[in-house]
Short mmCIF file of C-alpha atoms and ligand atoms in Angstrom, two decimals:
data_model
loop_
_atom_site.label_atom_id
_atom_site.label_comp_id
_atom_site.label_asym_id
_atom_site.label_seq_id
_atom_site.Cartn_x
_atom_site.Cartn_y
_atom_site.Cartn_z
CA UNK Q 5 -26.82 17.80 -27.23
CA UNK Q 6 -27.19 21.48 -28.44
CA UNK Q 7 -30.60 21.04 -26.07
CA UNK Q 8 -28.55 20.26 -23.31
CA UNK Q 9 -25.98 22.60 -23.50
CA UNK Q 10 -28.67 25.62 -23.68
CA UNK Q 11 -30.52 24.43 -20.91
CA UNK Q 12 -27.35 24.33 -18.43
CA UNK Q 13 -26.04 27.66 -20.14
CA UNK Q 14 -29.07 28.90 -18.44
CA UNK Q 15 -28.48 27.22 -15.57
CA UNK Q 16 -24.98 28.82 -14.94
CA UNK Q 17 -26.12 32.17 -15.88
CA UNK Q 18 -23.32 33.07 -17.38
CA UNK Q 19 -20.65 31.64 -15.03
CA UNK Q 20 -19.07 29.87 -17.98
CA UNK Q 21 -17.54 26.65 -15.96
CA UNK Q 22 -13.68 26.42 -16.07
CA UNK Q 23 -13.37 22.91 -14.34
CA UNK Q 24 -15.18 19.46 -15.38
CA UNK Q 25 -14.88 16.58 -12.30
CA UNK Q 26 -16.80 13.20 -13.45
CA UNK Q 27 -17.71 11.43 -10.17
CA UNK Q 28 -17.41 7.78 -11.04
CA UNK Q 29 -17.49 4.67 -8.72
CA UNK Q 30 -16.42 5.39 -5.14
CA UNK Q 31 -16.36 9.47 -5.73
CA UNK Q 32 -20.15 9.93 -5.69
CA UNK Q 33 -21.12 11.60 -2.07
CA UNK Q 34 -18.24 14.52 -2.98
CA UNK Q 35 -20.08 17.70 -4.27
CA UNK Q 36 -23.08 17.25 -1.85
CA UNK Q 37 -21.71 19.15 1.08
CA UNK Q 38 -18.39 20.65 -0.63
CA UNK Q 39 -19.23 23.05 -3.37
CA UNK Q 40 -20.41 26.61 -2.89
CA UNK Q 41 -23.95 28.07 -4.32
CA UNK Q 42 -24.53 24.86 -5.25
CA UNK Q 43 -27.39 23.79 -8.01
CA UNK Q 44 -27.98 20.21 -8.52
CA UNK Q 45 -29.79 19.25 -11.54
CA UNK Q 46 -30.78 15.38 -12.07
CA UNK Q 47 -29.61 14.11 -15.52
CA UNK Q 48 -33.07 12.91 -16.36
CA UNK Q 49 -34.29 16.63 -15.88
CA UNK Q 50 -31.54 18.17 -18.09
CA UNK Q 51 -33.11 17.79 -22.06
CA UNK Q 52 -31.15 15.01 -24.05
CA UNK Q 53 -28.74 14.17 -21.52
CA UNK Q 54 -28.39 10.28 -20.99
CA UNK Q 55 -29.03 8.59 -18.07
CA UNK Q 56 -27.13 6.72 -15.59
CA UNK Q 57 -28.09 2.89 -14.59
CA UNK Q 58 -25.55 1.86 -11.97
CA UNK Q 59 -27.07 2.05 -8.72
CA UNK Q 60 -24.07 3.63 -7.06
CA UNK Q 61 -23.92 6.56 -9.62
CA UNK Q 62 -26.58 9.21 -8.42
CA UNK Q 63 -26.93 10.68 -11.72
CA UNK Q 64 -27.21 14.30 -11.01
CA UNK Q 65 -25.07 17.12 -12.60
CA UNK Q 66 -24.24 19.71 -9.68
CA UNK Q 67 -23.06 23.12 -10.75
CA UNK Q 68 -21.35 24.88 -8.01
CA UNK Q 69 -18.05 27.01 -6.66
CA UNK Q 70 -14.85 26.20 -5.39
CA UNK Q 71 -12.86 28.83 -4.34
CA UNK Q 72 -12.49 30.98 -7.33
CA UNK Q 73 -13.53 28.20 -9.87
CA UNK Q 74 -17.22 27.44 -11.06
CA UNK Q 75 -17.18 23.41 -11.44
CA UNK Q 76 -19.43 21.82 -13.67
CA UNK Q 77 -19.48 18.21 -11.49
CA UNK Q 78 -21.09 14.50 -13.28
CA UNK Q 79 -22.40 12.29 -10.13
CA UNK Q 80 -21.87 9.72 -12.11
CA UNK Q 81 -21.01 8.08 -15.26
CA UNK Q 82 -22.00 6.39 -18.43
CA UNK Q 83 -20.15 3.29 -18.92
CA UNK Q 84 -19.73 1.19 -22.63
CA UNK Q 85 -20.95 -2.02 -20.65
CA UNK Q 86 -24.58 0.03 -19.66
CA UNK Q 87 -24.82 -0.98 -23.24
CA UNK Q 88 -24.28 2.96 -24.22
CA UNK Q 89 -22.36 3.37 -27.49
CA UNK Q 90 -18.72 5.00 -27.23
CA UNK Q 91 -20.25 8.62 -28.44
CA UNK Q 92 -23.08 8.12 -26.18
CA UNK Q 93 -20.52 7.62 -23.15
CA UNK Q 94 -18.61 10.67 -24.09
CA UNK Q 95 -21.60 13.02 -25.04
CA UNK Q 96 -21.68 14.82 -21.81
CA UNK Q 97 -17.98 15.30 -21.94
CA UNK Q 98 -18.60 17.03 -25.06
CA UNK Q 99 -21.50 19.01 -23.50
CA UNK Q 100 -18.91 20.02 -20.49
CA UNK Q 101 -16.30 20.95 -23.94
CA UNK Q 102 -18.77 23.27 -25.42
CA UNK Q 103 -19.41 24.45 -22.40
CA UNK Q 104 -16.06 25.84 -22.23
CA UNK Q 105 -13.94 23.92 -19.83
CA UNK Q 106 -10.22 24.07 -19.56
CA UNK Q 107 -9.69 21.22 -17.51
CA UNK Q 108 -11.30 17.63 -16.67
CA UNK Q 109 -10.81 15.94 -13.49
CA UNK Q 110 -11.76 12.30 -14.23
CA UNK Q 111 -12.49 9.92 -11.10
CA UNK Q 112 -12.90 6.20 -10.90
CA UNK Q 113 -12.68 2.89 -8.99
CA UNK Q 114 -10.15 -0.15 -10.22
CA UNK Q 115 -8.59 -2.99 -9.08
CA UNK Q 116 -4.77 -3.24 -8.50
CA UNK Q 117 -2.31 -4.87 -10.47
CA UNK Q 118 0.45 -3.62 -8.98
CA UNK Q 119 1.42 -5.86 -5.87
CA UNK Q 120 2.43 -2.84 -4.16
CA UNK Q 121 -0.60 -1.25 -3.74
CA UNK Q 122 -4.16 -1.73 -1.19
CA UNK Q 123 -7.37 -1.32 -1.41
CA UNK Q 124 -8.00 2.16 -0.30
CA UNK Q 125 -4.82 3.31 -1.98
CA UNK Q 126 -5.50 6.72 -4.13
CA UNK Q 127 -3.34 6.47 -7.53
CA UNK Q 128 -2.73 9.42 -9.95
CA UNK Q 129 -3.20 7.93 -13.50
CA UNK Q 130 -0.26 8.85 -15.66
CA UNK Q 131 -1.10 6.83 -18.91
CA UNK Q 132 -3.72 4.68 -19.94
CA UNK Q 133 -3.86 1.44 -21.80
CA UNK Q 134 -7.56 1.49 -24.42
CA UNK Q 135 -8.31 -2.14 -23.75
CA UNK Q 136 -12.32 -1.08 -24.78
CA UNK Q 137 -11.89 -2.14 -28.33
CA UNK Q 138 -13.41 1.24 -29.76
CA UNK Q 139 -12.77 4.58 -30.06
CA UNK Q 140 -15.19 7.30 -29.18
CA UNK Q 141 -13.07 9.35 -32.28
CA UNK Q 142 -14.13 7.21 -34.97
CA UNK Q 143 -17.02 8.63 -37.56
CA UNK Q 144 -17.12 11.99 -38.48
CA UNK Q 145 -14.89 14.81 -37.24
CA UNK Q 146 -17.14 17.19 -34.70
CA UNK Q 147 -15.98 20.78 -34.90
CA UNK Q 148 -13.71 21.90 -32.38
CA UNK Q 149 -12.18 18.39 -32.06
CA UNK Q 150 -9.14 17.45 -33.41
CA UNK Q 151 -8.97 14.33 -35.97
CA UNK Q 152 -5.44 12.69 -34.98
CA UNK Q 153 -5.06 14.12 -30.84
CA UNK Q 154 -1.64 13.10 -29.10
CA UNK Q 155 -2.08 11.22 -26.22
CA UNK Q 156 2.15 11.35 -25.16
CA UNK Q 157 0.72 13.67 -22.33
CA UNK Q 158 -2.75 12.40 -22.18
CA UNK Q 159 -2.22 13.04 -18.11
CA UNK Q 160 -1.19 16.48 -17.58
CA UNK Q 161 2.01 16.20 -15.65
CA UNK Q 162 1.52 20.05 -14.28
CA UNK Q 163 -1.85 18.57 -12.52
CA UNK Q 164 -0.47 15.30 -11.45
CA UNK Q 165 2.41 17.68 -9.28
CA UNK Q 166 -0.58 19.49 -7.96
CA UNK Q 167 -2.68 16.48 -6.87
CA UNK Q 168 0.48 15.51 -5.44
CA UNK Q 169 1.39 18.64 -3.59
CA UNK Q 170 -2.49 18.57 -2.33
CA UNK Q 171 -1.93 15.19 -1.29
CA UNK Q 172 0.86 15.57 0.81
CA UNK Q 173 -0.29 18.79 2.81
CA UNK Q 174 -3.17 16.59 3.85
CA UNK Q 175 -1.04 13.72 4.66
CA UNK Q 176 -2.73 11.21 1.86
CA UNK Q 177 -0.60 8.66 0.52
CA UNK Q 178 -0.71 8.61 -3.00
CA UNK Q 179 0.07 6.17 -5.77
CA UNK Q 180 0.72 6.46 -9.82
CA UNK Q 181 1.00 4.68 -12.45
CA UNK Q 182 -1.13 2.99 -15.45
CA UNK Q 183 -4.67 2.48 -16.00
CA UNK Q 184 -6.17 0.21 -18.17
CA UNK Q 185 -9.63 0.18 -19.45
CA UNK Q 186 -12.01 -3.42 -20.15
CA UNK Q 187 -15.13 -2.77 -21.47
CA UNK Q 188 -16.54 -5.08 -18.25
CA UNK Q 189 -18.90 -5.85 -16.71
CA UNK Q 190 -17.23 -8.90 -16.05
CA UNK Q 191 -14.11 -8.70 -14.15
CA UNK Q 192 -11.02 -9.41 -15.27
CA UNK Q 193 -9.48 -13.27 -15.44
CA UNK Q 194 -6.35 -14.18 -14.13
CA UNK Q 195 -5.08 -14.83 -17.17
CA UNK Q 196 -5.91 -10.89 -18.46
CA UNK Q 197 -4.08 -9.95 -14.95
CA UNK Q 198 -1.06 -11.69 -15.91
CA UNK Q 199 -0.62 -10.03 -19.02
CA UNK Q 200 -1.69 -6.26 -17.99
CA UNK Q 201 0.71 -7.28 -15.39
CA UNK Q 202 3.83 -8.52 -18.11
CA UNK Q 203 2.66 -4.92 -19.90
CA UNK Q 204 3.23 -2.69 -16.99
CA UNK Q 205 0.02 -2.02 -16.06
CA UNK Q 206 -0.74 -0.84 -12.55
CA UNK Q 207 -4.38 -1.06 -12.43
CA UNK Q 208 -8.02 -2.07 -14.15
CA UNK Q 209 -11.13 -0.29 -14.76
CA UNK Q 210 -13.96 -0.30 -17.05
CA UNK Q 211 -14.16 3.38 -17.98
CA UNK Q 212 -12.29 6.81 -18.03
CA UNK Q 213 -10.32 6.39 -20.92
CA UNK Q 214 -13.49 7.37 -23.64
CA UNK Q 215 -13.66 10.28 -21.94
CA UNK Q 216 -9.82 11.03 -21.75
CA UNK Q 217 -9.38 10.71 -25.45
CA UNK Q 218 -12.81 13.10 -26.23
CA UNK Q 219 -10.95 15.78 -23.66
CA UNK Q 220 -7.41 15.40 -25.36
CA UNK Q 221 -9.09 15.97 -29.13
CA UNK Q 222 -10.71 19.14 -27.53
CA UNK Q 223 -7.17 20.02 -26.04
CA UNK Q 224 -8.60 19.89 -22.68
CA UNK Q 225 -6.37 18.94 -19.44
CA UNK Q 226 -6.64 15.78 -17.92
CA UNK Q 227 -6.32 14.67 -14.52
CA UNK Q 228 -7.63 11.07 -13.74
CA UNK Q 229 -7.79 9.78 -10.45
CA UNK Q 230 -8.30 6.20 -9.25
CA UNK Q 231 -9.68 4.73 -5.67
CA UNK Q 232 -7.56 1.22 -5.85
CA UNK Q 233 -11.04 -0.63 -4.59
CA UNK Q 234 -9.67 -4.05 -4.56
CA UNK Q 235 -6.56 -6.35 -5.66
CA UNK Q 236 -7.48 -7.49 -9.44
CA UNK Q 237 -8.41 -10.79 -9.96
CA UNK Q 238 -5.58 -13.04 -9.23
CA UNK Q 239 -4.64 -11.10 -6.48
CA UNK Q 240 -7.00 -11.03 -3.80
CA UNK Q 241 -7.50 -14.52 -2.98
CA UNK Q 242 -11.39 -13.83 -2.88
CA UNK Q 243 -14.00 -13.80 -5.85
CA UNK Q 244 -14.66 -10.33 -6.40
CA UNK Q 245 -17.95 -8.23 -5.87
CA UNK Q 246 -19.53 -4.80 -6.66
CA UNK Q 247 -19.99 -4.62 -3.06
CA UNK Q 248 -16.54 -4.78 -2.20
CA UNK Q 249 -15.95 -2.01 -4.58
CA UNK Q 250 -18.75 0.56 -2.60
CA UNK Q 251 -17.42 -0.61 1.12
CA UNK Q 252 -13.68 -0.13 0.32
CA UNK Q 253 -15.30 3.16 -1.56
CA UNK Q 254 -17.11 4.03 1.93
CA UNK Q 255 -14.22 4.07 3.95
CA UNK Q 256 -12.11 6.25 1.93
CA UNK Q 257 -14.31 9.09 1.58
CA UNK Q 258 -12.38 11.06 4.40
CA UNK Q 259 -9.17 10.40 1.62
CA UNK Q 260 -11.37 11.59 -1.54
CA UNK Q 261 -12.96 14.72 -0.08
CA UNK Q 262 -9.85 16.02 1.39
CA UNK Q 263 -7.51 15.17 -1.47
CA UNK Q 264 -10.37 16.53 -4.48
CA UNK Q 265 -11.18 19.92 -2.13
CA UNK Q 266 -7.68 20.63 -1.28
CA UNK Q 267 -6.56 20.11 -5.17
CA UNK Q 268 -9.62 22.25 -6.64
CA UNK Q 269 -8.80 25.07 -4.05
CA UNK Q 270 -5.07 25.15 -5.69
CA UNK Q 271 -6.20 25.65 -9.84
N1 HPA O 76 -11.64 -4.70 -12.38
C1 HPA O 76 -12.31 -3.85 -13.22
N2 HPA O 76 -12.95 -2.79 -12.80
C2 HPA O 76 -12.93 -2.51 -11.49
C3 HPA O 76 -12.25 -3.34 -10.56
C4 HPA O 76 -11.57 -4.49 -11.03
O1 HPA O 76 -10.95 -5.26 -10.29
N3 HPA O 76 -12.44 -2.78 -9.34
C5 HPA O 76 -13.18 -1.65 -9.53
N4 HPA O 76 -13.48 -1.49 -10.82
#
């Protein structure tokens, strides 16, 4: 890690980056055409730094500008079920920590639990549910972390009003509400709907929340942002597919651009 954080301190010549955004399923194609003085590194070029194995994840870190904030950007994640171990998952959050951001935009794809809601559907996560089963805290304390973090305002409620705010000057309708997190990579069973669904629970994924807690122990801010790919299990009256997930993912990249542009331009 202490490779990889020297070899993108050089990268960034000292433009220390202020803003993390993890790309995960359905965010991908963002940074490519909408950050300014753009670098792109690929992760298997950056010294230590894991590598991604979902085919929809491009795996490239892309160091750029927008507006008056350098953004240190991960197209794509690590997920628990690539068989990566909870600190594994969370190690480049830690590099983007060290590196010395204030505030971690965290992107993903789920499936709705909520009746209300469509595929396509943009939701502002406001709490999550750990359904993973681990902890990437557990083991030793790492300096600059804390031991015990609160999570009562694991979703900054500042950033949610200004996703919100972005939101509606584009004319994006947009959801919120409460993300849980499987380990996958099997989807969910009805049966595991209809409880998330007795607990409140708006919507499942299989990642984010590792990544969440590492930010909160570094007293980072946290705004998570899901693409409502599909109705969960249950739900959609279909067997559900990856695919599904990347063509729902497809058509709302007018959505995702304008709402992720229009919401860095206002921090
Ligand atoms: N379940 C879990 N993860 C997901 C889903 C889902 O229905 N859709 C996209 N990611």
């Amino acid at each position: 890690m202490t490779d990889s954080i020297a070899f993108i301190r050089e990268k960034v010549q000292g433009a220390t980056p202020s803003i993390g955004l993890i790309l995960g399923s359905g965010f991908n194609e963002f940074p490519d055409s909408n950050f300014e003085e753009t670098l792109t590194v690929p992760y298997r070029d950056i010294p230590g730094f894991p590598q991604s194995t979902v085919p929809s994840h491009k795996g490239n870190l892309v160091l750029g500008r927008m507006g008056d904030n350098p953004v240190i950007c991960m197209q794509g994640r690590l997920h628990k079920y690539e068989g990566y171990s909870m600190k594994e998952v969370i190690s480049t959050v830690r590099v983007m920590a060290e590196l010395g951001i204030k505030i971690l935009i965290v992107t993903n794809a789920s499936g709705a639990i909520n009746t209300n809601f469509d595929a396509g559907d943009l939701m502002l996560i406001t709490d999550h549910v750990n359904f993973m089963g681990d902890n990437p805290l557990i083991g030793p304390v790492e300096e600059g972390c804390l031991r015990y973090p609160d999570m009562t305002q694991a979703y900054d409620q500042e950033l949610i009003s200004k996703a919100e705010v972005a939101a509606e000057s584009k004319g994006i309708k947009i959801r919120k509400g409460v993300y849980v997190a499987n380990p996958g990579p099997s989807f969910e069973t009805p049966a595991e709907i209809r409880a998330y669904a007795s607990m409140g629970i708006d919507a499942v994924g299989m990642s984010t929340v590792p990544e969440v807690i590492l930010a909160r122990s570094y007293g980072i801010r946290v705004l998570g942002i899901s693409l409502i790919s599909n109705k969960a299990a249950r739900l959609c009256g279909q067997l559900l597919t990856a695919e599904e997930v990347n063509e729902t993912a497809a058509a709302a990249q007018g959505k995702i651009t304008g709402l992720l542009t229009e919401l860095l331009k206002s921090l």
